[in-house]
Amino acid sequence: MAEEKRRSMIKIKPKKYSVGDIINVDFIIIHPMDTGMQKDKKTGNIIPAKYIDNITFFLDGKPFTSMKVWETVSTNPYFSVNLKVPGEGKITVEYTDNTGEKGSQSKKLQPKG
């Protein structure tokens, strides 16, 4: 099976923030999150399970939170965490799914003032 290229995105809210502010770091990924309990409508065959099972948020390479995820999370999941801004840096979110697929997305942390 050809490896799929997943689209993902990190959003920081609010858009303008300063050192010491609490911000929301949102991670959205396009993923089928198949539970392994659904049938293909055309063939009637069971669709194999494929879901994100682990996600970790990093700040400058150091993990600040991680989550164990189950197959019951909806298609195209959305994760949101809070972070106190320590200064400039780089946020990276890495995920793995139950089939071994891995991916990551990064965004610069640029406080104003």
PDB file of C-alpha atoms in Angstrom:
ATOM      1  CA  MET A   1       0.000   0.000   0.000  1.00  0.00           C
ATOM      2  CA  ALA A   2       1.332   3.428  -0.912  1.00  0.00           C
ATOM      3  CA  GLU A   3       2.117   5.688   2.009  1.00  0.00           C
ATOM      4  CA  GLU A   4      -0.362   8.514   2.349  1.00  0.00           C
ATOM      5  CA  LYS A   5       0.733  12.082   2.894  1.00  0.00           C
ATOM      6  CA  ARG A   6      -1.301  13.471   5.766  1.00  0.00           C
ATOM      7  CA  ARG A   7      -2.229  17.099   5.997  1.00  0.00           C
ATOM      8  CA  SER A   8      -1.916  18.599   9.433  1.00  0.00           C
ATOM      9  CA  MET A   9      -1.793  22.048  10.966  1.00  0.00           C
ATOM     10  CA  ILE A  10      -0.809  23.778  14.203  1.00  0.00           C
ATOM     11  CA  LYS A  11      -2.730  26.895  15.228  1.00  0.00           C
ATOM     12  CA  ILE A  12      -1.836  29.160  18.119  1.00  0.00           C
ATOM     13  CA  LYS A  13      -4.577  31.216  19.796  1.00  0.00           C
ATOM     14  CA  PRO A  14      -4.575  34.100  20.334  1.00  0.00           C
ATOM     15  CA  LYS A  15      -2.495  35.192  17.347  1.00  0.00           C
ATOM     16  CA  LYS A  16      -0.753  37.918  19.380  1.00  0.00           C
ATOM     17  CA  TYR A  17       0.771  36.914  22.704  1.00  0.00           C
ATOM     18  CA  SER A  18       3.619  37.860  25.009  1.00  0.00           C
ATOM     19  CA  VAL A  19       6.129  35.983  27.144  1.00  0.00           C
ATOM     20  CA  GLY A  20       4.280  34.580  30.175  1.00  0.00           C
ATOM     21  CA  ASP A  21       0.861  34.443  28.472  1.00  0.00           C
ATOM     22  CA  ILE A  22      -1.141  31.218  28.389  1.00  0.00           C
ATOM     23  CA  ILE A  23      -1.888  30.212  24.797  1.00  0.00           C
ATOM     24  CA  ASN A  24      -3.859  27.420  23.151  1.00  0.00           C
ATOM     25  CA  VAL A  25      -1.862  25.177  20.843  1.00  0.00           C
ATOM     26  CA  ASP A  26      -4.277  23.399  18.500  1.00  0.00           C
ATOM     27  CA  PHE A  27      -3.279  20.484  16.284  1.00  0.00           C
ATOM     28  CA  ILE A  28      -5.557  19.287  13.518  1.00  0.00           C
ATOM     29  CA  ILE A  29      -4.813  16.289  11.289  1.00  0.00           C
ATOM     30  CA  ILE A  30      -6.620  14.744   8.350  1.00  0.00           C
ATOM     31  CA  HIS A  31      -6.816  11.056   9.298  1.00  0.00           C
ATOM     32  CA  PRO A  32      -9.553   8.413   8.709  1.00  0.00           C
ATOM     33  CA  MET A  33      -9.498   7.073  12.306  1.00  0.00           C
ATOM     34  CA  ASP A  34     -10.982   3.744  11.142  1.00  0.00           C
ATOM     35  CA  THR A  35     -12.055   1.582  14.068  1.00  0.00           C
ATOM     36  CA  GLY A  36     -11.849  -1.761  12.258  1.00  0.00           C
ATOM     37  CA  MET A  37     -15.572  -2.315  12.778  1.00  0.00           C
ATOM     38  CA  GLN A  38     -16.877  -0.746   9.571  1.00  0.00           C
ATOM     39  CA  LYS A  39     -17.576  -2.377   6.221  1.00  0.00           C
ATOM     40  CA  ASP A  40     -16.637  -1.003   2.831  1.00  0.00           C
ATOM     41  CA  LYS A  41     -19.942  -0.046   1.162  1.00  0.00           C
ATOM     42  CA  LYS A  42     -18.809  -1.278  -2.263  1.00  0.00           C
ATOM     43  CA  THR A  43     -17.115  -4.579  -1.385  1.00  0.00           C
ATOM     44  CA  GLY A  44     -18.663  -5.452   1.966  1.00  0.00           C
ATOM     45  CA  ASN A  45     -15.213  -6.196   3.381  1.00  0.00           C
ATOM     46  CA  ILE A  46     -14.182  -4.984   6.821  1.00  0.00           C
ATOM     47  CA  ILE A  47     -12.060  -1.821   6.692  1.00  0.00           C
ATOM     48  CA  PRO A  48      -8.902  -2.519   8.749  1.00  0.00           C
ATOM     49  CA  ALA A  49      -8.334  -0.466  11.893  1.00  0.00           C
ATOM     50  CA  LYS A  50      -6.206   2.637  11.314  1.00  0.00           C
ATOM     51  CA  TYR A  51      -6.190   5.257  14.015  1.00  0.00           C
ATOM     52  CA  ILE A  52      -3.786   7.613  15.762  1.00  0.00           C
ATOM     53  CA  ASP A  53      -2.682   5.985  19.007  1.00  0.00           C
ATOM     54  CA  ASN A  54      -0.077   8.405  20.374  1.00  0.00           C
ATOM     55  CA  ILE A  55       0.531  12.131  20.073  1.00  0.00           C
ATOM     56  CA  THR A  56       3.248  14.243  21.692  1.00  0.00           C
ATOM     57  CA  PHE A  57       3.710  18.027  21.836  1.00  0.00           C
ATOM     58  CA  PHE A  58       7.307  19.312  22.023  1.00  0.00           C
ATOM     59  CA  LEU A  59       8.733  22.747  22.788  1.00  0.00           C
ATOM     60  CA  ASP A  60      12.290  23.143  21.486  1.00  0.00           C
ATOM     61  CA  GLY A  61      12.653  19.369  21.320  1.00  0.00           C
ATOM     62  CA  LYS A  62      11.464  18.711  24.890  1.00  0.00           C
ATOM     63  CA  PRO A  63       8.069  17.034  25.313  1.00  0.00           C
ATOM     64  CA  PHE A  64       5.575  19.077  27.329  1.00  0.00           C
ATOM     65  CA  THR A  65       2.566  16.799  26.955  1.00  0.00           C
ATOM     66  CA  SER A  66       1.629  13.513  25.346  1.00  0.00           C
ATOM     67  CA  MET A  67      -1.627  11.673  24.865  1.00  0.00           C
ATOM     68  CA  LYS A  68      -2.630   8.078  24.393  1.00  0.00           C
ATOM     69  CA  VAL A  69      -5.431   8.107  21.821  1.00  0.00           C
ATOM     70  CA  TRP A  70      -8.005   5.391  21.134  1.00  0.00           C
ATOM     71  CA  GLU A  71      -9.878   4.386  18.011  1.00  0.00           C
ATOM     72  CA  THR A  72     -13.062   6.026  19.261  1.00  0.00           C
ATOM     73  CA  VAL A  73     -11.771   9.532  18.467  1.00  0.00           C
ATOM     74  CA  SER A  74     -13.532  11.055  15.475  1.00  0.00           C
ATOM     75  CA  THR A  75     -12.263  11.310  11.903  1.00  0.00           C
ATOM     76  CA  ASN A  76      -9.833  14.209  11.371  1.00  0.00           C
ATOM     77  CA  PRO A  77      -9.133  14.671  15.084  1.00  0.00           C
ATOM     78  CA  TYR A  78      -8.446  17.992  16.759  1.00  0.00           C
ATOM     79  CA  PHE A  79      -6.215  18.261  19.839  1.00  0.00           C
ATOM     80  CA  SER A  80      -5.798  21.379  21.959  1.00  0.00           C
ATOM     81  CA  VAL A  81      -3.405  22.035  24.846  1.00  0.00           C
ATOM     82  CA  ASN A  82      -2.477  25.082  26.892  1.00  0.00           C
ATOM     83  CA  LEU A  83       1.081  26.392  27.107  1.00  0.00           C
ATOM     84  CA  LYS A  84       2.679  29.213  29.091  1.00  0.00           C
ATOM     85  CA  VAL A  85       4.908  31.088  26.640  1.00  0.00           C
ATOM     86  CA  PRO A  86       8.530  30.939  27.889  1.00  0.00           C
ATOM     87  CA  GLY A  87       9.931  32.978  24.975  1.00  0.00           C
ATOM     88  CA  GLU A  88      10.737  32.279  21.360  1.00  0.00           C
ATOM     89  CA  GLY A  89      10.904  28.652  20.369  1.00  0.00           C
ATOM     90  CA  LYS A  90       9.583  25.951  18.154  1.00  0.00           C
ATOM     91  CA  ILE A  91       6.522  23.803  18.803  1.00  0.00           C
ATOM     92  CA  THR A  92       6.504  20.361  17.210  1.00  0.00           C
ATOM     93  CA  VAL A  93       3.702  17.829  17.316  1.00  0.00           C
ATOM     94  CA  GLU A  94       4.487  14.207  16.486  1.00  0.00           C
ATOM     95  CA  TYR A  95       1.981  11.383  16.061  1.00  0.00           C
ATOM     96  CA  THR A  96       1.982   7.679  15.370  1.00  0.00           C
ATOM     97  CA  ASP A  97      -0.878   5.439  14.400  1.00  0.00           C
ATOM     98  CA  ASN A  98      -1.571   1.776  15.057  1.00  0.00           C
ATOM     99  CA  THR A  99      -0.097   0.761  11.667  1.00  0.00           C
ATOM    100  CA  GLY A 100       3.238   2.443  12.415  1.00  0.00           C
ATOM    101  CA  GLU A 101       2.624   5.536  10.331  1.00  0.00           C
ATOM    102  CA  LYS A 102       4.424   8.551  11.779  1.00  0.00           C
ATOM    103  CA  GLY A 103       4.187  12.247  11.095  1.00  0.00           C
ATOM    104  CA  SER A 104       4.971  15.622  12.551  1.00  0.00           C
ATOM    105  CA  GLN A 105       4.266  19.303  12.142  1.00  0.00           C
ATOM    106  CA  SER A 106       6.145  22.327  13.522  1.00  0.00           C
ATOM    107  CA  LYS A 107       5.473  26.000  14.098  1.00  0.00           C
ATOM    108  CA  LYS A 108       7.581  28.836  15.478  1.00  0.00           C
ATOM    109  CA  LEU A 109       6.603  30.413  18.765  1.00  0.00           C
ATOM    110  CA  GLN A 110       7.077  34.168  18.332  1.00  0.00           C
ATOM    111  CA  PRO A 111       5.876  36.267  21.273  1.00  0.00           C
ATOM    112  CA  LYS A 112       5.436  40.037  20.744  1.00  0.00           C
ATOM    113  CA  GLY A 113       6.961  41.863  23.641  1.00  0.00           C
TER     114      GLY A 113
END
